DNA sequence: CCCTCCCGCCAGCCA
DNA sequence: TGGCTGGCGGGAGGG
């Protein structure tokens, strides 16, 4: 993971080489944020986002689902989401914390409570929005029932329970309910899966957790740490309750605001050409997919959570790096106005992201950016007041 | 080698 | 139906 230059020969032709790093979900998320986190943005069209970010629509669904569960976005309608911003995070976290306290964990296998919740929150409107959140969730305590498997939920419900969004929520709840400083994805998967032992299911879950962790990292809600060698884990950073502001800050920098003239990452967007060199498998279709698993756990989850230890009153970590984040947390560029300058800067700079927003990686990036920034501004760093606080100079 | 995780197939769902 | 969603896991990048 070192920073730039990973490909030896890539110097000049950076876009022929395929580099998954430039296409990571975390990076995409960062770009997504920088693209929409500004004044005047309220509605986001999936197609538009995909086009501007240069990725396939499928990837936007991933980002959006995760972001929504964190309160940054709210689904408005088909193909349309409304941008709430980081100011929506506290509320979302409160809700999650509250649910976690009551022991509500959306189960993986059964959709029991989910359904109930669905009725309450989901469908009609977006909760993350204004003051009202979904009503309380009384619901269950169903630990037992859940385990009892009420399979059968409609396919829809079933599907939903396995959604990235739900997984994200449960993943976050783990952090909100444990005393542990860090949680590895393995542990998280284990805890979230409870009784399920199926290895392949587990593998799939972990893949998803990687996706989630990457975007949450790019948003600075969590950060990757290396606990034991070979076993990376994530630490919850969260945010400080009152301190959050509509636009606090968050990471990311990104390519140009507008349509990327030049894509800052990922070469051809749609992976048209350079994609990985897949063998020419033309014909063979994928074998039939097997719909494995089914069990569910739930009660187990709760128990598992317990094992992690429960906290009673947590004070989230500072969301804003300025405060507590350790090093390298992030940079931000947001702020609506005055973006022009940044935009141009960004355009010329073209940062190199790294895969996930691991803090170390980010640190590299930030460092590079910072350096560049200093040069660019030649000492006079405060070009705009709002930006003075911006970070660059103080991170790291 | 094995951890990471991108890619896109394809199945439900809904207008 | 066709388009939207998004689960899922193959398999390649990369340390």
XYZ file of C-alpha atoms (C1' of nucleotides) in Angstrom:
426
model
C 0.000 0.000 0.000
C 2.283 2.565 -0.428
C 1.181 5.439 -2.028
C 1.443 6.376 -5.451
C 3.044 4.620 -8.112
C 2.289 1.195 -7.894
C 2.762 0.287 -11.338
C 6.120 0.550 -12.571
C 5.319 1.180 -15.994
C 2.497 3.225 -15.511
C 4.016 6.478 -15.605
C 2.741 7.732 -18.757
C -0.065 5.612 -19.670
C -1.999 5.475 -16.670
C -5.042 4.507 -18.247
C -4.314 1.395 -19.857
C -3.209 -0.364 -16.852
C -5.930 -1.818 -14.906
C -5.786 -0.894 -11.319
C -8.442 -1.903 -8.975
C -7.248 0.622 -6.534
C -8.562 3.335 -8.607
C -11.900 1.801 -8.681
C -12.433 0.995 -5.108
C -15.733 1.592 -3.499
C -14.098 3.784 -0.941
C -12.665 6.010 -3.550
C -15.882 6.060 -5.404
C -17.629 7.032 -2.247
C -15.202 9.834 -1.658
C -15.801 11.116 -5.090
C -19.464 10.736 -4.684
C -19.374 12.851 -1.604
C -17.289 15.532 -3.070
C -19.533 15.621 -6.012
C -22.703 16.048 -4.087
C -21.826 17.497 -0.795
C -22.222 21.082 -1.691
C -24.843 23.680 -1.596
C -27.652 23.377 -3.885
C -27.588 19.706 -4.253
C -30.697 18.067 -3.201
C -31.644 15.475 -5.648
C -29.385 12.858 -6.966
C -30.181 10.770 -9.922
C -28.553 7.431 -10.050
C -27.872 7.617 -13.693
C -26.435 11.005 -13.354
C -24.203 9.918 -10.549
C -23.031 6.912 -12.447
C -22.265 8.970 -15.450
C -20.433 11.643 -13.614
C -18.460 9.310 -11.526
C -17.742 7.126 -14.396
C -18.921 3.878 -13.027
C -21.629 1.470 -13.732
C -24.890 1.991 -12.130
C -24.528 -1.095 -10.077
C -21.775 0.532 -8.067
C -23.916 3.511 -7.318
C -26.436 1.248 -5.687
C -23.792 0.031 -3.345
C -22.735 3.495 -2.351
C -26.190 4.772 -2.007
C -27.400 1.903 0.087
C -24.639 2.305 2.542
C -24.874 6.035 2.652
C -28.537 5.849 3.196
C -28.226 3.697 6.220
C -25.940 6.248 7.674
C -28.306 9.065 7.016
C -26.422 10.907 4.389
C -28.916 10.144 1.718
C -32.552 9.339 1.626
C -34.333 7.552 -1.081
C -36.802 9.750 -2.714
C -38.094 7.719 -5.498
C -37.042 5.324 -8.055
C -33.787 6.397 -9.371
C -33.707 9.394 -7.141
C -32.177 10.097 -3.808
C -32.038 13.266 -1.882
C -28.846 14.472 -0.383
C -29.071 15.091 3.274
C -25.465 15.481 4.018
C -23.356 14.608 6.930
C -25.664 16.438 9.169
C -27.917 13.476 8.825
C -25.446 11.130 10.368
C -26.051 11.949 13.998
C -29.648 11.206 13.724
C -29.080 8.006 11.924
C -26.579 6.939 14.495
C -28.928 7.796 17.256
C -31.481 5.605 15.747
C -29.053 2.789 15.344
C -27.812 3.201 18.802
C -31.274 3.170 20.092
C -32.116 0.067 18.197
C -28.966 -1.548 19.307
C -29.839 -0.797 22.864
C -33.119 -2.429 22.566
C -31.492 -5.330 21.089
C -32.851 -4.956 17.718
C -30.704 -6.353 15.152
C -32.073 -6.974 11.843
C -31.723 -10.545 11.401
C -30.225 -12.131 8.538
C -32.376 -15.020 8.184
C -35.720 -14.134 9.291
C -37.473 -11.090 8.576
C -39.457 -10.824 11.501
C -38.911 -7.602 12.960
C -37.837 -6.264 9.853
C -41.154 -6.381 8.535
C -42.420 -4.517 11.395
C -39.830 -2.012 10.933
C -40.526 -1.738 7.397
C -43.869 -0.643 8.062
C -42.693 1.877 10.412
C -39.932 3.408 8.672
C -39.140 2.412 5.346
C -41.488 2.616 2.612
C -43.395 5.735 2.773
C -40.833 8.237 3.335
C -37.413 8.695 4.268
C -36.768 8.867 7.855
C -33.476 10.319 7.789
C -34.940 13.468 6.880
C -36.323 15.935 9.196
C -37.274 15.710 12.577
C -39.207 12.749 12.547
C -37.663 9.568 12.577
C -39.413 6.519 12.537
C -41.442 6.038 15.519
C -40.075 3.946 18.086
C -39.541 0.511 17.454
C -41.015 -1.313 19.963
C -41.029 -4.374 18.616
C -39.515 -7.083 19.756
C -37.664 -8.621 21.880
C -38.255 -11.433 19.988
C -35.216 -13.050 20.478
C -36.829 -16.260 20.538
C -39.174 -15.942 17.822
C -36.577 -14.944 15.548
C -34.600 -17.908 16.090
C -37.582 -19.830 15.548
C -37.400 -18.972 12.174
C -40.140 -17.576 10.681
C -38.905 -18.246 7.420
C -41.286 -17.584 4.910
C -41.158 -13.964 4.843
C -41.778 -12.712 1.478
C -38.931 -12.863 -0.810
C -38.808 -9.179 -0.662
C -38.423 -9.037 2.987
C -35.914 -11.689 2.769
C -33.978 -9.876 0.261
C -34.027 -6.761 2.205
C -32.639 -8.334 5.224
C -29.604 -9.253 3.403
C -29.208 -5.926 1.872
C -26.102 -3.945 2.093
C -27.987 -1.271 3.896
C -29.155 -3.578 6.610
C -25.781 -5.132 6.928
C -24.335 -1.696 7.290
C -26.677 -0.880 10.083
C -25.941 -4.040 11.906
C -22.274 -3.571 11.411
C -22.479 -0.144 12.943
C -24.538 -1.442 15.788
C -21.743 -3.737 16.641
C -19.527 -0.787 17.193
C -22.143 1.017 19.130
C -22.627 -1.829 21.452
C -19.241 -3.070 22.168
C -16.533 -1.970 24.417
C -14.027 -3.298 22.158
C -11.858 -0.824 20.534
C -11.717 -2.567 17.258
C -13.565 -5.233 15.439
C -12.247 -7.324 12.660
C -14.402 -8.168 9.747
C -14.192 -11.765 10.607
C -15.542 -11.154 14.002
C -18.179 -8.904 12.648
C -19.301 -11.505 10.203
C -19.325 -14.102 12.854
C -21.349 -11.982 15.135
C -23.754 -10.939 12.515
C -24.237 -14.394 11.283
C -24.679 -15.882 14.632
C -25.447 -19.473 14.278
C -24.846 -19.808 10.654
C -21.780 -21.667 9.947
C -21.893 -22.075 6.314
C -18.514 -21.158 5.088
C -19.559 -19.809 1.785
C -22.172 -17.671 3.330
C -19.576 -16.377 5.634
C -17.282 -15.581 2.802
C -19.972 -13.686 1.048
C -20.736 -11.781 4.169
C -17.184 -10.778 4.565
C -16.984 -9.593 1.045
C -19.873 -7.341 1.797
C -18.323 -6.151 4.968
C -15.264 -5.171 3.061
C -17.390 -3.072 0.833
C -19.110 -1.452 3.727
C -15.980 -0.891 5.697
C -14.423 0.784 2.756
C -17.146 3.301 2.356
C -17.546 3.930 6.024
C -13.861 4.525 6.146
C -13.988 7.022 3.403
C -16.602 8.831 5.351
C -14.484 8.591 8.436
C -16.943 6.821 10.557
C -14.490 4.064 11.065
C -10.870 3.603 10.350
C -8.818 0.626 9.594
C -6.219 -0.431 12.014
C -3.812 -3.191 12.147
C -4.201 -4.979 15.310
C -2.502 -8.184 14.926
C -0.481 -8.826 11.999
C -2.498 -10.412 9.419
C -5.656 -9.368 11.020
C -6.815 -5.910 10.242
C -9.673 -4.515 12.138
C -11.734 -1.394 12.207
C -12.103 1.182 14.850
C -15.168 3.254 15.289
C -14.647 6.932 14.968
C -18.169 8.056 14.859
C -18.912 11.604 15.598
C -19.399 13.847 18.421
C -22.898 14.641 19.080
C -23.202 18.245 19.045
C -20.372 19.017 16.953
C -21.609 17.969 13.746
C -22.615 20.495 11.374
C -24.143 20.393 8.188
C -21.014 20.334 6.543
C -18.404 19.466 8.629
C -16.065 17.791 6.865
C -15.268 14.825 5.625
C -12.814 13.689 3.623
C -12.303 13.348 0.348
C -11.246 15.234 -2.261
C -11.999 14.646 -5.435
C -11.823 15.201 -8.867
C -13.398 17.966 -10.432
C -16.775 18.817 -9.394
C -18.402 18.762 -12.575
C -18.256 16.103 -14.849
C -14.986 14.848 -14.568
C -13.280 16.112 -17.413
C -10.663 13.924 -16.846
C -11.690 11.310 -14.510
C -9.594 11.448 -11.506
C -9.730 7.864 -10.984
C -10.473 4.894 -12.913
C -9.788 5.178 -16.333
C -12.469 4.438 -18.524
C -15.266 4.484 -16.530
C -17.335 1.951 -17.474
C -14.875 -0.523 -17.510
C -15.224 -0.881 -21.030
C -11.890 -1.475 -22.172
C -9.353 -1.965 -19.657
C -11.100 -4.163 -17.398
C -9.410 -6.990 -15.995
C -8.359 -9.358 -18.496
C -10.833 -11.945 -18.254
C -10.281 -14.980 -20.127
C -12.471 -15.259 -22.973
C -15.045 -17.122 -21.285
C -17.773 -16.561 -23.500
C -20.009 -19.223 -23.388
C -20.198 -20.732 -20.202
C -22.776 -19.322 -18.123
C -22.377 -19.367 -14.551
C -23.434 -22.494 -13.009
C -26.643 -22.424 -11.452
C -26.788 -20.424 -8.483
C -27.743 -22.152 -5.463
C -29.743 -20.504 -2.964
C -28.191 -21.770 0.066
C -28.703 -20.927 3.482
C -31.607 -19.929 5.191
C -31.393 -20.144 8.761
C -31.424 -17.261 10.783
C -30.151 -16.129 13.879
C -30.978 -13.345 15.775
C -31.088 -14.359 19.161
C -27.676 -15.439 18.581
C -26.753 -12.101 17.382
C -27.874 -10.553 20.453
C -26.025 -12.937 22.531
C -23.019 -12.414 20.483
C -23.258 -8.762 20.971
C -23.354 -9.325 24.564
C -20.206 -11.160 24.341
C -18.587 -8.186 22.985
C -19.549 -6.355 25.970
C -21.981 -3.649 26.097
C -21.516 -0.155 26.841
C -23.893 2.009 28.344
C -23.348 5.400 27.310
C -21.123 5.998 24.605
C -19.811 9.135 23.472
C -19.037 8.746 19.973
C -15.761 9.501 18.780
C -15.331 12.693 17.161
C -16.539 12.754 13.763
C -14.494 15.548 12.854
C -10.979 14.702 12.656
C -9.814 17.976 13.705
C -10.521 17.048 17.128
C -9.525 13.702 17.756
C -8.757 11.911 14.831
C -5.459 10.798 14.925
C -3.436 11.378 12.062
C -4.224 11.518 8.635
C -7.638 11.508 8.832
C -8.803 13.492 6.177
C -9.087 16.299 4.212
C -11.941 17.838 3.050
C -12.987 19.861 0.530
C -16.386 20.480 0.755
C -18.079 23.520 1.364
C -20.122 24.708 -1.242
C -19.051 28.122 -2.048
C -15.745 28.936 -3.167
C -15.419 25.657 -4.526
C -14.341 27.008 -7.708
C -10.864 27.383 -6.589
C -10.750 24.031 -5.194
C -12.176 22.666 -8.205
C -9.536 23.985 -10.353
C -6.995 22.885 -7.940
C -8.384 19.522 -7.788
C -8.523 19.318 -11.439
C -4.941 19.963 -11.805
C -3.855 17.950 -8.966
C -5.488 14.725 -9.554
C -4.845 12.894 -6.425
C -4.201 9.318 -6.471
C -6.409 7.443 -4.285
C -5.831 4.199 -2.952
C -8.097 1.568 -2.464
C -9.940 1.910 0.556
C -9.683 4.789 2.619
C -7.550 3.180 5.007
C -6.154 5.723 7.143
C -2.689 5.063 6.157
C -3.540 5.345 2.614
C -5.439 8.376 3.229
C -2.628 9.785 5.111
C -0.494 9.389 2.124
C -2.924 10.990 -0.013
C -3.502 13.764 2.319
C 0.109 14.312 2.669
C 0.599 14.569 -0.982
C -2.279 16.818 -1.325
C -1.155 18.935 1.458
C 2.177 19.359 -0.021
C 0.734 20.264 -3.221
C -1.629 22.610 -1.620
C 1.040 24.428 0.177
C 2.910 24.913 -2.955
C -0.058 25.964 -4.819
C -0.959 28.542 -2.369
C 2.524 29.551 -1.717
C 2.192 30.194 1.814
C -0.847 32.255 1.739
C -3.067 29.608 2.737
C -6.183 31.149 3.601
C -7.773 32.007 0.492
C -11.178 31.868 1.679
C -12.263 31.999 5.080
C -14.419 29.092 5.094
C -11.602 27.145 3.925
C -9.128 28.235 6.315
C -10.439 25.786 8.638
C -10.240 23.313 6.110
C -7.919 21.227 6.944
C -5.166 20.719 4.946
C -3.006 22.433 7.166
C -4.075 20.769 10.160
C -4.387 17.359 9.425
C -1.629 15.200 10.155
C -0.600 -17.999 -0.875
C -4.503 -15.793 0.604
C -6.658 -11.528 1.816
C -9.226 -7.883 -0.636
C -12.929 -6.741 -3.124
C -14.207 -5.388 -8.186
C -17.283 -6.851 -11.659
C -21.322 -7.943 -13.677
C -24.662 -11.878 -14.055
C -29.106 -12.434 -13.184
C -33.245 -12.811 -10.214
C -36.922 -10.389 -7.779
C -39.827 -6.354 -7.928
C -42.506 -2.777 -9.681
C -44.540 0.548 -12.872
C -42.781 -6.469 -20.091
C -38.955 -3.859 -19.448
C -36.411 -1.196 -16.381
C -34.829 -0.763 -11.695
C -32.646 -2.933 -7.756
C -29.268 -5.196 -5.656
C -27.761 -10.235 -3.911
C -24.138 -12.894 -4.843
C -19.860 -15.093 -5.679
C -16.232 -15.836 -9.338
C -11.951 -14.767 -9.754
C -8.259 -11.217 -10.358
C -5.324 -7.670 -8.081
C -1.998 -7.172 -4.758
C 0.725 -7.612 -0.505
